[in-house]
């Protein structure tokens, strides 16, 4: 017993010193929620859609300008700019595809989790109902 009490005193000092050296833990944020993560990914997908639409508008303008121009260095500059915009558009579309796949995977995980929770509730309610039934002795 004596050893246990002295250990507790040392343990209290040790944790106090550790808090003083390393600092006490601040406010802990709640763990991330899967639904919130899905919402954030969908927002990012929406912003990428806006960027793609903007690039499409610029490409239409360039196409119209090039249709009115004759061959020459200025038309070649517009072609180079259009190729850069197409490259950006392809990159954004690739990112959008990745985000869509990520969102789909999280939706499937969320669906599985909800199914497990529903099953757990059904089992719990069945156990509760079974325990309420009167027991017969044989």
MMTF fields as JSON, N, C-alpha, C and O atoms, coordinates in Angstrom:
{
  "mmtfVersion": "1.0.0",
  "mmtfProducer": "UNKNOWN",
  "numBonds": 551,
  "numAtoms": 552,
  "numGroups": 138,
  "numChains": 1,
  "numModels": 1,
  "chainsPerModel": [1],
  "groupsPerChain": [138],
  "chainIdList": ["A"],
  "bondAtomList": [4, 2, 8, 6, 12, 10, 16, 14, 20, 18, 24, 22, 28, 26, 32, 30, 36, 34, 40, 38, 44, 42, 48, 46, 52, 50, 56, 54, 60, 58, 64, 62, 68, 66, 72, 70, 76, 74, 80, 78, 84, 82, 88, 86, 92, 90, 96, 94, 100, 98, 104, 102, 108, 106, 112, 110, 116, 114, 120, 118, 124, 122, 128, 126, 132, 130, 136, 134, 140, 138, 144, 142, 148, 146, 152, 150, 156, 154, 160, 158, 164, 162, 168, 166, 172, 170, 176, 174, 180, 178, 184, 182, 188, 186, 192, 190, 196, 194, 200, 198, 204, 202, 208, 206, 212, 210, 216, 214, 220, 218, 224, 222, 228, 226, 232, 230, 236, 234, 240, 238, 244, 242, 248, 246, 252, 250, 256, 254, 260, 258, 264, 262, 268, 266, 272, 270, 276, 274, 280, 278, 284, 282, 288, 286, 292, 290, 296, 294, 300, 298, 304, 302, 308, 306, 312, 310, 316, 314, 320, 318, 324, 322, 328, 326, 332, 330, 336, 334, 340, 338, 344, 342, 348, 346, 352, 350, 356, 354, 360, 358, 364, 362, 368, 366, 372, 370, 376, 374, 380, 378, 384, 382, 388, 386, 392, 390, 396, 394, 400, 398, 404, 402, 408, 406, 412, 410, 416, 414, 420, 418, 424, 422, 428, 426, 432, 430, 436, 434, 440, 438, 444, 442, 448, 446, 452, 450, 456, 454, 460, 458, 464, 462, 468, 466, 472, 470, 476, 474, 480, 478, 484, 482, 488, 486, 492, 490, 496, 494, 500, 498, 504, 502, 508, 506, 512, 510, 516, 514, 520, 518, 524, 522, 528, 526, 532, 530, 536, 534, 540, 538, 544, 542, 548, 546],
  "bondOrderList": [1, 1, 1, 1, 1, 1, 1, 1, 1, 1, 1, 1, 1, 1, 1, 1, 1, 1, 1, 1, 1, 1, 1, 1, 1, 1, 1, 1, 1, 1, 1, 1, 1, 1, 1, 1, 1, 1, 1, 1, 1, 1, 1, 1, 1, 1, 1, 1, 1, 1, 1, 1, 1, 1, 1, 1, 1, 1, 1, 1, 1, 1, 1, 1, 1, 1, 1, 1, 1, 1, 1, 1, 1, 1, 1, 1, 1, 1, 1, 1, 1, 1, 1, 1, 1, 1, 1, 1, 1, 1, 1, 1, 1, 1, 1, 1, 1, 1, 1, 1, 1, 1, 1, 1, 1, 1, 1, 1, 1, 1, 1, 1, 1, 1, 1, 1, 1, 1, 1, 1, 1, 1, 1, 1, 1, 1, 1, 1, 1, 1, 1, 1, 1, 1, 1, 1, 1],
  "groupList": [{"groupName": "UNK", "atomNameList": ["N", "CA", "C", "O"], "elementList": ["N", "C", "C", "O"], "formalChargeList": [0, 0, 0, 0], "bondAtomList": [1, 0, 2, 1, 3, 2], "bondOrderList": [1, 1, 2], "singleLetterCode": "X", "chemCompType": "L-PEPTIDE LINKING"}],
  "groupTypeList": [0, 0, 0, 0, 0, 0, 0, 0, 0, 0, 0, 0, 0, 0, 0, 0, 0, 0, 0, 0, 0, 0, 0, 0, 0, 0, 0, 0, 0, 0, 0, 0, 0, 0, 0, 0, 0, 0, 0, 0, 0, 0, 0, 0, 0, 0, 0, 0, 0, 0, 0, 0, 0, 0, 0, 0, 0, 0, 0, 0, 0, 0, 0, 0, 0, 0, 0, 0, 0, 0, 0, 0, 0, 0, 0, 0, 0, 0, 0, 0, 0, 0, 0, 0, 0, 0, 0, 0, 0, 0, 0, 0, 0, 0, 0, 0, 0, 0, 0, 0, 0, 0, 0, 0, 0, 0, 0, 0, 0, 0, 0, 0, 0, 0, 0, 0, 0, 0, 0, 0, 0, 0, 0, 0, 0, 0, 0, 0, 0, 0, 0, 0, 0, 0, 0, 0, 0, 0],
  "groupIdList": [1, 2, 3, 4, 5, 6, 7, 8, 9, 10, 11, 12, 13, 14, 15, 16, 17, 18, 19, 20, 21, 22, 23, 24, 25, 26, 27, 28, 29, 30, 31, 32, 33, 34, 35, 36, 37, 38, 39, 40, 41, 42, 43, 44, 45, 46, 47, 48, 49, 50, 51, 52, 53, 54, 55, 56, 57, 58, 59, 60, 61, 62, 63, 64, 65, 66, 67, 68, 69, 70, 71, 72, 73, 74, 75, 76, 77, 78, 79, 80, 81, 82, 83, 84, 85, 86, 87, 88, 89, 90, 91, 92, 93, 94, 95, 96, 97, 98, 99, 100, 101, 102, 103, 104, 105, 106, 107, 108, 109, 110, 111, 112, 113, 114, 115, 116, 117, 118, 119, 120, 121, 122, 123, 124, 125, 126, 127, 128, 129, 130, 131, 132, 133, 134, 135, 136, 137, 138],
  "secStructList": [7, 2, 2, 2, 2, 2, 2, 2, 2, 2, 2, 2, 2, 2, 2, 2, 2, 2, 2, 2, 2, 2, 7, 7, 7, 7, 7, 7, 7, 7, 7, 7, 7, 2, 2, 2, 2, 2, 2, 2, 2, 2, 2, 2, 2, 2, 2, 2, 2, 2, 2, 2, 2, 2, 2, 2, 2, 2, 2, 2, 2, 2, 2, 2, 2, 2, 2, 2, 1, 7, 1, 1, 2, 2, 2, 2, 2, 2, 2, 2, 2, 2, 2, 2, 2, 2, 2, 2, 2, 2, 2, 2, 2, 2, 2, 2, 2, 2, 2, 2, 2, 2, 2, 2, 2, 2, 2, 2, 2, 2, 2, 2, 2, 2, 2, 2, 2, 2, 2, 2, 2, 2, 2, 2, 2, 2, 2, 2, 2, 2, 2, 2, 1, 7, 7, 7, 7, 7],
  "xCoordList": [0.817, 0.0, 0.856, 0.568, 1.893, 2.749, 3.379, 3.492, 3.784, 4.393, 3.385, 3.726, 2.144, 1.112, 0.834, 0.691, 0.754, 0.477, 1.622, 1.387, 2.855, 3.989, 4.073, 4.478, 3.699, 3.697, 2.682, 2.952, 1.52, 0.488, 0.967, 0.692, 1.685, 2.207, 3.22, 3.198, 4.1, 5.089, 4.41, 4.797, 3.403, 2.699, 2.063, 2.104, 1.477, 0.877, 1.92, 1.672, 3.096, 4.163, 4.671, 4.927, 4.81, 5.356, 4.451, 4.93, 3.147, 2.252, 2.192, 2.049, 2.298, 2.321, 3.553, 3.471, 4.702, 5.933, 5.86, 6.318, 5.294, 5.179, 4.287, 4.57, 3.207, 2.321, 3.041, 2.862, 3.852, 4.576, 5.628, 5.838, 6.285, 7.323, 6.709, 7.088, 5.769, 5.216, 3.926, 3.466, 3.344, 2.091, 0.909, 0.971, -0.155, -1.374, -2.058, -1.937, -2.76, -3.479, -4.546, -5.277, -4.633, -5.631, -6.984, -7.207, -7.864, -9.184, -9.057, -8.432, -9.64, -9.582, -10.77, -11.91, -10.481, -11.547, -12.279, -11.685, -13.553, -14.276, -13.739, -13.24, -13.839, -13.316, -14.072, -15.248, -13.389, -14.069, -15.257, -15.233, -16.29, -17.521, -17.507, -17.097, -17.946, -17.918, -18.846, -18.519, -19.982, -20.917, -20.317, -20.505, -19.59, -18.933, -17.849, -17.689, -17.112, -16.066, -16.67, -16.118, -17.792, -18.465, -18.898, -18.743, -19.438, -19.883, -18.712, -18.838, -17.575, -16.402, -15.889, -15.508, -15.879, -15.412, -16.357, -15.912, -17.654, -18.623, -18.463, -18.637, -18.131, -17.888, -16.667, -16.685, -15.603, -14.406, -14.711, -14.189, -15.551, -15.948, -16.703, -16.507, -17.565, -18.303, -17.38, -17.597, -16.348, -15.416, -14.621, -14.312, -14.292, -13.577, -14.496, -14.046, -15.78, -16.739, -16.786, -16.864, -16.74, -16.741, -15.49, -15.563, -14.352, -13.107, -13.169, -12.721, -13.727, -13.849, -14.779, -14.495, -15.879, -16.811, -16.139, -16.358, -15.332, -14.613, -13.638, -13.546, -12.917, -11.982, -12.724, -12.246, -13.887, -14.689, -15.066, -15.002, -15.456, -15.799, -14.618, -14.766, -13.444, -12.25, -11.895, -11.477, -12.064, -11.761, -12.708, -12.287, -13.97, -14.925, -14.503, -14.543, -14.094, -13.632, -12.414, -12.34, -11.472, -10.269, -10.62, -10.064, -11.54, -11.935, -12.56, -12.291, -13.395, -14.018, -12.964, -13.029, -11.986, -10.923, -10.092, -9.739, -9.78, -8.945, -9.685, -9.056, -10.989, -11.76, -11.71, -11.788, -11.583, -11.557, -10.159, -10.016, -9.135, -7.751, -7.193, -7.639, -6.193, -5.446, -4.28, -3.936, -3.682, -2.509, -1.387, -1.184, -0.676, 0.438, 0.861, 0.332, 1.802, 2.326, 1.284, 1.296, 0.391, -0.612, -1.603, -2.053, -1.94, -2.843, -2.143, -2.773, -0.833, -0.073, -0.018, -0.065, 0.081, 0.062, -1.282, -1.33, -2.369, -3.688, -3.818, -4.44, -3.23, -3.267, -2.517, -2.969, -1.364, -0.587, -1.363, -1.365, -2.019, -2.822, -3.975, -4.281, -4.62, -5.722, -5.229, -5.919, -4.04, -3.487, -3.199, -3.437, -2.685, -2.461, -3.774, -3.851, -4.802, -6.108, -6.688, -7.283, -6.513, -6.991, -6.264, -6.856, -4.964, -4.176, -4.683, -4.823, -4.959, -5.507, -6.868, -7.171, -7.677, -9.018, -8.913, -9.642, -8.016, -7.817, -7.38, -7.844, -6.481, -6.019, -7.174, -7.325, -8.0, -9.143, -10.156, -10.732, -10.366, -11.3, -10.778, -11.551, -9.466, -8.868, -9.057, -9.418, -8.81, -9.0, -10.458, -10.753, -11.359, -12.788, -13.166, -13.946, -12.616, -12.884, -12.394, -13.068, -11.21, -10.681, -11.565, -11.845, -12.003, -12.865, -14.218, -14.77, -14.751, -16.021, -15.876, -16.758, -14.762, -14.525, -14.378, -14.899, -13.664, -13.485, -14.836, -15.114, -15.662, -16.988, -17.849, -18.567, -17.771, -18.526, -18.084, -18.921, -16.783, -16.27, -16.746, -17.118, -16.735, -17.189, -18.691, -19.154, -19.451, -20.892, -21.156, -22.024, -20.406, -20.573, -20.214, -20.895, -19.149, -18.749, -19.823, -20.164, -20.35, -21.411, -22.643, -23.275, -22.984, -24.126, -23.899, -24.812, -22.691, -22.374, -22.445, -22.943, -21.943, -21.981, -23.424, -23.77, -24.26, -25.669, -26.351, -27.17, -26.015, -26.572, -26.172, -26.985, -24.907, -24.441, -25.136, -25.503, -25.318, -26.004, -27.457, -27.967, -28.117, -29.498, -29.573, -30.48, -28.625, -28.581, -28.347, -28.965, -27.451, -27.155, -28.402, -28.676, -29.149, -30.386, -31.413, -32.104, -31.514, -32.471, -32.111, -32.988, -30.828, -30.395, -30.654, -31.132, -30.346, -30.564, -32.05, -32.413, -32.897, -34.332, -34.857, -35.751, -34.316, -34.729, -34.317, -35.086, -33.115, -32.642, -33.503, -33.867, -33.827, -34.677, -36.072, -36.633, -36.623, -37.954, -37.916, -38.846, -36.848, -36.721, -36.591, -37.135, -35.868, -35.699, -36.995, -37.155, -37.91, -39.187, -40.208, -41.172, -40.006, -40.955, -40.886, -39.803, -42.035, -42.003, -41.349, -41.568, -40.564, -39.878, -40.686, -41.165, -40.824, -41.544, -40.527, -39.442, -40.9, -40.021, -40.551, -41.757, -39.662, -40.054, -40.106, -40.421],
  "yCoordList": [-1.201, 0.0, 1.257, 2.222, 1.231, 2.401, 2.699, 3.856, 1.651, 1.825, 2.391, 3.236, 1.92, 2.415, 3.892, 4.626, 4.348, 5.766, 6.652, 7.71, 6.229, 7.055, 7.088, 8.098, 6.004, 5.977, 6.974, 7.675, 7.033, 7.975, 9.423, 10.269, 9.7, 11.048, 11.387, 12.486, 10.447, 10.676, 10.834, 11.677, 10.02, 10.083, 11.453, 12.006, 12.006, 13.334, 14.405, 15.308, 14.311, 15.263, 15.136, 16.129, 13.896, 13.646, 14.235, 14.883, 14.014, 14.548, 16.066, 16.73, 16.627, 18.08, 18.677, 19.701, 18.027, 18.5, 18.344, 19.213, 17.253, 17.024, 18.081, 18.563, 18.436, 19.471, 20.81, 21.584, 21.072, 22.334, 22.379, 23.431, 21.263, 21.218, 21.224, 22.033, 20.33, 20.163, 20.937, 21.066, 21.447, 22.172, 21.233, 20.077, 21.748, 20.943, 20.9, 21.824, 19.84, 19.714, 20.788, 21.049, 21.402, 22.438, 21.81, 20.623, 22.631, 22.118, 21.138, 21.433, 20.001, 18.996, 19.165, 19.306, 19.148, 19.264, 17.936, 16.878, 17.989, 16.729, 15.972, 16.584, 14.662, 13.888, 14.243, 14.604, 14.137, 14.494, 13.587, 12.39, 14.183, 13.475, 13.141, 13.968, 11.948, 11.521, 12.37, 12.671, 12.755, 13.592, 14.963, 15.508, 15.52, 16.811, 16.692, 17.584, 15.597, 15.385, 15.275, 15.812, 14.587, 14.46, 15.835, 16.15, 16.649, 17.992, 18.838, 19.552, 18.762, 19.544, 19.099, 19.931, 17.802, 17.308, 17.753, 18.112, 17.731, 18.188, 19.681, 20.114, 20.479, 21.903, 22.109, 22.949, 21.336, 21.45, 21.049, 21.651, 20.039, 19.625, 20.749, 20.986, 21.442, 22.566, 23.693, 24.302, 23.974, 25.041, 24.643, 25.495, 23.379, 22.921, 23.013, 23.353, 22.714, 22.863, 24.307, 24.554, 25.263, 26.675, 27.025, 27.759, 26.498, 26.758, 26.186, 26.819, 24.987, 24.361, 25.185, 25.382, 25.662, 26.48, 27.781, 28.23, 28.382, 29.605, 29.335, 30.122, 28.219, 27.869, 27.615, 27.988, 26.982, 26.753, 28.08, 28.211, 29.05, 30.369, 31.027, 31.615, 30.923, 31.503, 30.791, 31.426, 29.473, 28.723, 29.106, 29.177, 29.352, 29.779, 31.132, 31.341, 32.062, 33.375, 33.231, 33.871, 32.394, 32.201, 31.59, 31.982, 30.632, 29.999, 31.026, 31.026, 31.898, 32.945, 33.909, 34.304, 34.285, 35.183, 34.53, 35.173, 33.252, 32.562, 32.379, 32.36, 32.246, 32.076, 33.341, 33.263, 34.486, 35.757, 36.126, 37.028, 35.441, 35.82, 35.015, 33.908, 35.627, 34.895, 34.193, 34.487, 33.269, 32.564, 33.568, 34.497, 33.356, 34.246, 34.097, 33.248, 34.908, 34.77, 35.067, 34.433, 36.014, 36.33, 35.172, 34.89, 34.506, 33.36, 32.193, 31.432, 32.056, 31.001, 31.236, 30.283, 32.499, 32.814, 32.419, 31.875, 32.696, 32.309, 30.782, 30.257, 30.082, 28.616, 28.091, 27.163, 28.698, 28.275, 28.528, 27.702, 29.677, 29.988, 29.002, 28.548, 28.666, 27.702, 26.332, 25.644, 25.936, 24.645, 24.642, 23.642, 25.764, 25.865, 25.749, 25.065, 26.417, 26.353, 24.941, 24.472, 24.269, 22.884, 21.962, 21.052, 22.221, 21.421, 21.642, 20.692, 22.91, 23.212, 22.55, 21.997, 22.621, 22.03, 20.524, 19.969, 19.871, 18.426, 18.118, 17.149, 18.951, 18.745, 18.889, 18.066, 19.942, 20.146, 19.003, 18.576, 18.517, 17.4, 16.135, 15.352, 15.943, 14.791, 14.913, 13.944, 16.11, 16.332, 16.134, 15.556, 16.61, 16.452, 14.975, 14.547, 14.2, 12.762, 12.082, 11.21, 12.489, 11.92, 12.289, 11.448, 13.541, 13.967, 13.265, 12.901, 13.075, 12.354, 10.919, 10.407, 10.28, 8.907, 8.869, 7.971, 9.85, 9.925, 10.124, 9.5, 10.988, 11.247, 9.987, 9.671, 9.278, 8.025, 7.013, 6.357, 6.884, 5.942, 6.313, 5.439, 7.609, 8.027, 7.806, 7.436, 8.028, 7.751, 6.272, 5.925, 5.409, 3.975, 3.587, 2.767, 4.176, 3.904, 4.382, 3.688, 5.57, 6.116, 5.222, 4.982, 4.731, 3.832, 2.546, 2.063, 1.992, 0.773, 1.015, 0.173, 2.168, 2.493, 2.612, 2.104, 3.277, 3.411, 2.048, 1.797, 1.178, -0.179, -0.935, -1.64, -0.784, -1.451, -0.899, -1.651, 0.425, 1.029, 0.552, 0.281, 0.451, -0.032, -1.477, -1.843, -2.295, -3.698, -3.784, -4.597, -2.94, -2.933, -2.557, -3.162, -1.571, -1.179, -2.305, -2.549, -2.992, -4.09, -5.215, -5.781, -5.539, -6.606, -6.194, -7.001, -4.959, -4.481, -4.512, -4.928, -4.076, -4.092, -5.516, -5.781, -6.438, -7.839, -8.427, -9.161, -8.109, -8.6, -8.031, -8.749, -6.753, -6.139, -6.765, -7.016, -7.013, -7.627, -9.047, -9.473, -9.773, -11.144, -11.168, -12.055, -10.193, -10.185, -9.811, -10.136, -9.149, -8.766, -9.9, -9.877, -10.869, -11.983, -12.773, -12.97, -13.223, -14.034, -15.381, -15.988, -15.819, -17.099, -18.21, -18.097, -19.279, -20.455, -21.447, -21.619, -22.08, -23.121, -24.457, -24.7, -25.292, -26.636, -27.612, -28.782],
  "zCoordList": [0.0, 0.0, 0.0, -0.709, 0.792, 0.879, -0.472, -0.877, -1.158, -2.463, -3.457, -4.285, -3.37, -4.278, -4.084, -5.061, -2.822, -2.55, -3.024, -3.608, -2.778, -3.2, -4.728, -5.304, -5.376, -6.835, -7.38, -8.355, -6.75, -7.197, -7.04, -7.891, -5.944, -5.742, -6.834, -7.389, -7.137, -8.183, -9.535, -10.345, -9.766, -11.044, -11.232, -12.331, -10.18, -10.253, -10.546, -11.345, -9.902, -10.157, -11.584, -12.265, -12.017, -13.354, -14.428, -15.358, -14.305, -15.321, -15.24, -16.267, -14.04, -13.904, -14.561, -15.24, -14.355, -14.978, -16.495, -17.237, -16.945, -18.389, -19.028, -20.125, -18.336, -18.878, -18.934, -19.873, -17.921, -17.888, -18.997, -19.601, -19.272, -20.306, -21.702, -22.549, -21.936, -23.279, -23.493, -24.627, -22.441, -22.56, -22.465, -22.884, -21.912, -21.792, -23.148, -23.953, -23.38, -24.646, -24.757, -23.802, -25.915, -26.13, -26.403, -26.163, -26.903, -27.239, -28.386, -29.404, -28.217, -29.266, -30.188, -29.746, -31.474, -32.458, -32.553, -32.344, -32.866, -33.026, -34.239, -35.183, -34.215, -35.342, -36.626, -36.584, -37.755, -39.012, -39.29, -39.0, -39.855, -40.163, -41.651, -42.465, -42.012, -43.402, -44.259, -45.407, -43.728, -44.488, -44.783, -45.871, -43.806, -44.027, -45.093, -45.926, -45.064, -46.061, -47.463, -48.423, -47.575, -48.878, -49.373, -50.553, -48.478, -48.85, -49.342, -50.336, -48.654, -49.056, -50.427, -51.25, -50.666, -51.958, -53.07, -54.16, -52.796, -53.8, -54.078, -55.216, -53.049, -53.256, -54.151, -55.05, -53.901, -54.736, -56.171, -57.109, -56.346, -57.691, -58.383, -59.575, -57.644, -58.21, -58.65, -59.698, -57.851, -58.232, -59.473, -60.306, -59.605, -60.807, -62.018, -63.112, -61.834, -62.939, -63.432, -64.636, -62.496, -62.875, -63.68, -64.666, -63.257, -63.983, -65.394, -66.35, -65.518, -66.837, -67.727, -68.908, -67.167, -67.942, -68.394, -69.519, -67.533, -67.892, -69.041, -69.983, -68.955, -70.035, -71.341, -72.412, -71.255, -72.462, -73.127, -74.349, -72.316, -72.843, -73.544, -74.616, -72.927, -73.541, -74.846, -75.815, -74.862, -76.084, -77.223, -78.377, -76.91, -77.945, -78.512, -79.724, -77.619, -78.087, -79.007, -80.056, -78.605, -79.427, -80.777, -81.804, -80.778, -82.037, -82.984, -84.185, -82.422, -83.244, -83.801, -84.965, -82.951, -83.418, -84.513, -85.502, -84.333, -85.328, -86.645, -87.703, -86.604, -87.837, -88.685, -89.911, -88.06, -88.782, -89.278, -90.103, -88.785, -89.099, -90.266, -90.569, -90.908, -91.925, -91.252, -90.107, -91.973, -91.45, -91.22, -92.002, -90.138, -89.836, -88.389, -87.671, -87.955, -86.587, -85.507, -84.453, -85.753, -84.723, -84.561, -83.45, -85.664, -85.576, -84.883, -84.149, -85.12, -84.444, -82.934, -82.158, -82.515, -81.079, -80.462, -79.359, -81.179, -80.673, -80.591, -79.667, -81.555, -81.519, -80.298, -79.628, -80.021, -78.85, -77.561, -76.648, -77.505, -76.314, -76.183, -75.08, -77.308, -77.277, -76.816, -76.064, -77.264, -76.833, -75.336, -74.659, -74.815, -73.363, -72.605, -71.585, -73.103, -72.434, -72.486, -71.516, -73.622, -73.718, -72.744, -72.165, -72.579, -71.63, -70.202, -69.431, -69.857, -68.528, -68.342, -67.285, -69.394, -69.312, -69.078, -68.255, -69.794, -69.606, -68.177, -67.575, -67.635, -66.266, -65.281, -64.378, -65.449, -64.56, -64.673, -63.673, -65.891, -66.066, -65.391, -64.838, -65.44, -64.755, -63.241, -62.573, -62.71, -61.273, -60.881, -59.835, -61.715, -61.437, -61.408, -60.557, -62.335, -62.34, -61.074, -60.525, -60.61, -59.369, -58.18, -57.325, -58.129, -57.019, -57.069, -56.031, -58.277, -58.407, -57.896, -57.207, -58.238, -57.775, -56.258, -55.597, -55.716, -54.267, -53.575, -52.551, -54.134, -53.567, -53.628, -52.68, -54.741, -54.88, -53.828, -53.208, -53.623, -52.623, -51.221, -50.437, -50.906, -49.587, -49.431, -48.351, -50.495, -50.441, -50.172, -49.371, -50.842, -50.625, -49.193, -48.577, -48.67, -47.285, -46.317, -45.359, -46.576, -45.714, -45.758, -44.729, -46.938, -47.079, -46.283, -45.613, -46.352, -45.597, -44.094, -43.347, -43.654, -42.226, -41.745, -40.679, -42.528, -42.142, -42.083, -41.199, -43.017, -42.998, -41.745, -41.147, -41.348, -40.128, -38.892, -37.99, -38.855, -37.705, -37.625, -36.538, -38.781, -38.798, -38.327, -37.58, -38.759, -38.326, -36.826, -36.139, -36.323, -34.893, -34.087, -33.051, -34.555, -33.86, -33.894, -32.905, -35.032, -35.139, -34.175, -33.521, -34.085, -33.169, -31.723, -30.926, -31.383, -30.02, -29.653, -28.552, -30.572, -30.283, -30.172, -29.368, -30.967, -30.874, -29.528, -28.907, -29.08, -27.784, -26.663, -25.732, -26.749, -25.727, -25.719, -24.653, -26.882, -26.962, -26.404, -25.72, -26.695, -26.208, -24.69, -24.032, -24.128, -22.67, -21.959, -20.783, -22.625, -22.007, -22.022, -21.258, -22.868, -22.917, -21.615, -21.065, -21.121, -19.886, -20.173, -21.222, -19.241, -19.44, -18.808, -17.68, -19.557, -19.057, -18.526, -19.083, -17.458, -16.908, -17.362, -17.363, -17.735, -18.177, -17.058, -17.274]
}
